[in-house]
Coordinates of C-alpha atoms in Angstrom, one line a residue:
X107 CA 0.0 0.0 0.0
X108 CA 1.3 3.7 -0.6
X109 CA -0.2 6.9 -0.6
X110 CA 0.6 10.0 -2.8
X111 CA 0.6 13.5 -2.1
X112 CA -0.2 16.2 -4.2
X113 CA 0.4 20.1 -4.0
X114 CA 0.3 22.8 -6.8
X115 CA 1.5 26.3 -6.2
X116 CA 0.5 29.2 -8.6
X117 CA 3.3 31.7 -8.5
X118 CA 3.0 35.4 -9.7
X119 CA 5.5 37.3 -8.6
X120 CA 7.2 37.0 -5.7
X121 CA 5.7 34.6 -2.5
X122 CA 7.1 32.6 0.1
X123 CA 5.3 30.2 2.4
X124 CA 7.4 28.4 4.8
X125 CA 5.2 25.6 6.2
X126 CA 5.8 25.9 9.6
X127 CA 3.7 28.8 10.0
X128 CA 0.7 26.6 9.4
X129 CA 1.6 24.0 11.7
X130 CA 2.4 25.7 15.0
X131 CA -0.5 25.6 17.9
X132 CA -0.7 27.4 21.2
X133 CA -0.3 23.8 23.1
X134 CA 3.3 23.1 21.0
X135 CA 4.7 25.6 23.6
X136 CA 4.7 24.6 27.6
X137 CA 5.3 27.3 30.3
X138 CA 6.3 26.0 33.7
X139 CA 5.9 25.7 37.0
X140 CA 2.4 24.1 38.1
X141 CA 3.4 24.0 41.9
X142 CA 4.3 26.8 44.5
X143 CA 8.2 27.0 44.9
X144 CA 8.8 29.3 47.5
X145 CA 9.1 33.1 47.5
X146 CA 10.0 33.1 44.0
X147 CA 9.1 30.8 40.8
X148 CA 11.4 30.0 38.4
X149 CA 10.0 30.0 35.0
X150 CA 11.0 27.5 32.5
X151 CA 9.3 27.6 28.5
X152 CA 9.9 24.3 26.7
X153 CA 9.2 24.3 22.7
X154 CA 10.7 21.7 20.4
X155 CA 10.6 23.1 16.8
X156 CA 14.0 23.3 15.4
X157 CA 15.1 26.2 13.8
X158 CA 12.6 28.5 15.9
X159 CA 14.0 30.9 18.8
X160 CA 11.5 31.8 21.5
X161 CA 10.6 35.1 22.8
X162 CA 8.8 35.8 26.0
X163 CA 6.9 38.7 27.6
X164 CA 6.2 39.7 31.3
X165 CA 2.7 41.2 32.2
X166 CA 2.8 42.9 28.6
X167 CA 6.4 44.5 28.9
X168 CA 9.0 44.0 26.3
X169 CA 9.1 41.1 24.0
X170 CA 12.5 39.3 25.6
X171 CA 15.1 36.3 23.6
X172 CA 14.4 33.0 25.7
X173 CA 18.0 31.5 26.9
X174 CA 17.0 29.6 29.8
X175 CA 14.8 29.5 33.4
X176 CA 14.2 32.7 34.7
X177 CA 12.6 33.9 37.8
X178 CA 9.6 35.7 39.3
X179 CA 8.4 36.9 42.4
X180 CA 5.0 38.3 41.7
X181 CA 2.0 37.1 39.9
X182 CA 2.0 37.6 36.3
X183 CA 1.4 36.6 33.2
X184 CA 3.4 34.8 30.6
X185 CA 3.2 35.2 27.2
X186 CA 5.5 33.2 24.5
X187 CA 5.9 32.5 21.1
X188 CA 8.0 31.0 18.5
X189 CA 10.7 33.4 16.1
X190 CA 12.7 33.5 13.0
X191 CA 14.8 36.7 12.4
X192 CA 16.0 35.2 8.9
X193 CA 12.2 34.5 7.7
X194 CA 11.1 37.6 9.5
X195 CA 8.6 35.3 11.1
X196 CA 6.7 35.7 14.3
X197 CA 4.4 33.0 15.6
X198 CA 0.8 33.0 17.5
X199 CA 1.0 33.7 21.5
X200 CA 0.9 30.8 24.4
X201 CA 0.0 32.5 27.7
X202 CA -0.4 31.4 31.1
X203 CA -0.8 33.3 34.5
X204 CA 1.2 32.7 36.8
X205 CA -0.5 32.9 40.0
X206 CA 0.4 29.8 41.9
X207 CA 3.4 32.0 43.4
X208 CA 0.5 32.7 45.9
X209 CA -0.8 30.1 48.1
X210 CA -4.5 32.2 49.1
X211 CA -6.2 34.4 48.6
X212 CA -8.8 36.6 50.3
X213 CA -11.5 38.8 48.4
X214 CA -13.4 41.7 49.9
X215 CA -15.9 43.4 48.4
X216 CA -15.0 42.7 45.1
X217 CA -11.5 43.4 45.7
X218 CA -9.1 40.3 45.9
X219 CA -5.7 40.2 47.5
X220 CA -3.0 37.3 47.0
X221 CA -0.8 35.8 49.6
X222 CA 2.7 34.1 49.5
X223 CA 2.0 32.1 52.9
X224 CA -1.1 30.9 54.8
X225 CA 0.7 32.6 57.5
X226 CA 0.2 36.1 55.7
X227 CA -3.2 35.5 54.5
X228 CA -4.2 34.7 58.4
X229 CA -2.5 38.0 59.7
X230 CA -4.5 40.0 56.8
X231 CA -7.2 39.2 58.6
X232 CA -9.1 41.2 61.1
X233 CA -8.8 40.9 64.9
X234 CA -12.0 41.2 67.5
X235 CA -14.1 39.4 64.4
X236 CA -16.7 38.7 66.4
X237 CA -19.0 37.0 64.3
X238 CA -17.6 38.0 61.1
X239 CA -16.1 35.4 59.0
X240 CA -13.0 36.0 57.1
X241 CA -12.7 33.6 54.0
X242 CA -9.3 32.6 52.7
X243 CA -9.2 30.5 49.7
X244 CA -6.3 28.2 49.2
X245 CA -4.5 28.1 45.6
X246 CA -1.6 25.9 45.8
X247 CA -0.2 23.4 48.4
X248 CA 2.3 24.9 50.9
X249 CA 4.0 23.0 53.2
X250 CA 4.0 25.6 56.8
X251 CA 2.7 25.4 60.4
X252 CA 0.3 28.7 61.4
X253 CA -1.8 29.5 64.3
X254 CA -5.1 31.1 64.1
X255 CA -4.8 33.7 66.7
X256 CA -7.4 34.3 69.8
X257 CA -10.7 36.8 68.6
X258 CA -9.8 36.0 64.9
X259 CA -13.1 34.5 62.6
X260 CA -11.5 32.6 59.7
X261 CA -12.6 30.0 57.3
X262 CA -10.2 28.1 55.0
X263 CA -11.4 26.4 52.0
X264 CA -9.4 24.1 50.9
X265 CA -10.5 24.4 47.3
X266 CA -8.4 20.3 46.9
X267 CA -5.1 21.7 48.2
X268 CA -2.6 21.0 51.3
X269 CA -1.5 22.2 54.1
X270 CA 1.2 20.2 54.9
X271 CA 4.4 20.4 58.0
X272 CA 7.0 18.4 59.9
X273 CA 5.6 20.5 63.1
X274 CA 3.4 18.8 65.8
X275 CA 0.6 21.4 65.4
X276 CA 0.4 22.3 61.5
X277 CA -2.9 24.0 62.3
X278 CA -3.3 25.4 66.1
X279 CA -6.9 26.7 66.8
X280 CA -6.7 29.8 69.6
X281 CA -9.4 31.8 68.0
X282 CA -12.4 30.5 65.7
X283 CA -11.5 28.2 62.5
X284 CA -14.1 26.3 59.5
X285 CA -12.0 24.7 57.1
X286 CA -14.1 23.0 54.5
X287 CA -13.4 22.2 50.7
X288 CA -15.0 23.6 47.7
X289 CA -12.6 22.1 45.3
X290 CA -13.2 19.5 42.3
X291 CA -11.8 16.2 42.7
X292 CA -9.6 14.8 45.6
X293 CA -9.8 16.2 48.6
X294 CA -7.4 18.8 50.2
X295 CA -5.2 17.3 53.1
X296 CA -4.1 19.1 56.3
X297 CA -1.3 16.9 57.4
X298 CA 1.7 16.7 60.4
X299 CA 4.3 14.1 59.9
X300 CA 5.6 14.2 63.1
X301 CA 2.8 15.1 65.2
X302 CA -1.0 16.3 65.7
X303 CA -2.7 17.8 62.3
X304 CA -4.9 20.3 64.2
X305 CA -4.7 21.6 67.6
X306 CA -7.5 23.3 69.6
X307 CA -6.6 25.2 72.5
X308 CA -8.6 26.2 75.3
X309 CA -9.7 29.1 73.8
X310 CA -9.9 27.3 70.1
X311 CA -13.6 27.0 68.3
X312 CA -13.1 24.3 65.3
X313 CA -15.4 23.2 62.7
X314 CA -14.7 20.9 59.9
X315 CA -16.8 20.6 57.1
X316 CA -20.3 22.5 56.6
X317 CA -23.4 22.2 58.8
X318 CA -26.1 22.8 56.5
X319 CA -30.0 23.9 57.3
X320 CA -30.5 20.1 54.8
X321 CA -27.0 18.2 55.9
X322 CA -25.1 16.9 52.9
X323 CA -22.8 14.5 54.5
X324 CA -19.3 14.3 52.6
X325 CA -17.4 11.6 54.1
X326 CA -14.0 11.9 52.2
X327 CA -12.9 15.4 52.3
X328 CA -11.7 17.9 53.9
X329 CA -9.3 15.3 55.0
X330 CA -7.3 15.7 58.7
X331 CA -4.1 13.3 59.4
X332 CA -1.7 13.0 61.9
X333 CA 1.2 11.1 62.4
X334 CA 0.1 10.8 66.2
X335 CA -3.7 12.3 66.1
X336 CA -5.6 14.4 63.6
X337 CA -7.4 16.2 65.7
X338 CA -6.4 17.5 69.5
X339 CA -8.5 19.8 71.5
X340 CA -7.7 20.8 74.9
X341 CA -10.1 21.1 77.6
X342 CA -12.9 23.7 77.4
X343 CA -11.9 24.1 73.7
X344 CA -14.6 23.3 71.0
X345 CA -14.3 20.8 67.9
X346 CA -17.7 20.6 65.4
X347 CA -17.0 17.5 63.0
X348 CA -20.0 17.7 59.7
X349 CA -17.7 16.5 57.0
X350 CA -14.5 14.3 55.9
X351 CA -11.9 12.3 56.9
X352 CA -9.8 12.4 60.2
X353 CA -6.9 9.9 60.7
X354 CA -4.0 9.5 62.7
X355 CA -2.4 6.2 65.2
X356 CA -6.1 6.0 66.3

């Protein structure tokens, strides 16, 4: 069996068409990182069509020769695309945002501020709540151990992302805390691999999970796990369970 190909080009006057501009998509060209790095993240574009230099632009700034990784500190976005100086050609644009160099996020009144650390996120938000709820969204995983301070009023959504640390305490509860888990998909973990996941202090008020007016049970997320407990609450402190997982040595 064989196959023939056929192609006629009509010619009048001077034309070129070099072939590659036909065959290049947004998807040939990969921007990288998809996981929080730290208080920077290095960026790394990967394309693999030879004889093709890449370009890249920050946030709509100059249009800059690729030569390797570089870094950022800030969100932004990304754009990239394939080059020829000789064939005066310039290729279509891939883009990405880079926004995972936060790990939260809190929006008020329309108005959203990002976060490197949990830790930041939970200071942003106000003492003497009272009854006011402060929601901070979670964006990427971060691996850190935080406290939620006495007269604070916070919830955490998970959104399928972890909280993770080698501390015994990743979470301790001295004020009020909901953590529950709007995300798609697995469930988002908070997790100590030394010790207790969650600690509620005296003064601690922790609810995990959502009670509804018409409960809808979840029984597999938000998910708590401890290499000793999950959950610890001292006396006189408060612990609501309505959804997920807890685990620990018992």
């Amino acid at each position: 069996q064989f196959g023939i190909s056929k192609y006629v080009l009509n010619r009048d006057g001077d034309a070129e068409i070099n072939f590659y501009e036909y065959r290049i998509a947004d998807s040939e060209i990969t921007i990288s990182p998809e996981i929080y790095t730290g208080e920077e993240v290095e960026v790394t574009i990967t394309a693999e069509k030879p004889g093709l230099d890449i370009e890249y632009q920050v946030d709509g700034g100059e249009w800059v020769p690729y030569t390797g990784p570089f870094s950022v500190d800030d969100n932004v976005t990304i754009n990239a695309r394939y080059v020829s100086e000789e064939d005066e050609f310039v290729g279509p644009i891939t883009d990405k945002d880079i926004t995972n160099i936060a790990v939260a996020k809190i929006t008020t009144n329309g108005e959203t501020e990002y976060y490197k650390t949990l830790a930041e996120a939970i200071d942003a938000c106000p003492e003497n709540a009272g009854t006011t709820e402060s929601l901070i969204e979670m964006l990427a995983d971060t691996n850190e151990s935080v406290t939620i301070p006495e007269g604070k009023n916070i919830v955490i959504d998970l959104n399928g992302k972890d909280i993770a640390s080698d501390e015994d305490g990743t979470i301790v509860v001295e004020g009020k805390l909901n953590i529950k888990d709007s995300g798609e998909g697995e469930s988002g973990e908070i997790s100590s691999s030394t010790g207790t996941a969650i600690k509620v202090a005296e003064t601690g008020d922790f609810t995990l999970g959502t009670n509804e007016s018409e409960p809808n049970v979840s029984t597999t997320k938000p998910v708590v796990s401890g290499e000793s407990y999950g959950v610890e609450v001292a006396d006189n402190g408060e612990f609501s369970f309505f959804d997920g997982e807890i685990s620990g040595k018992i």
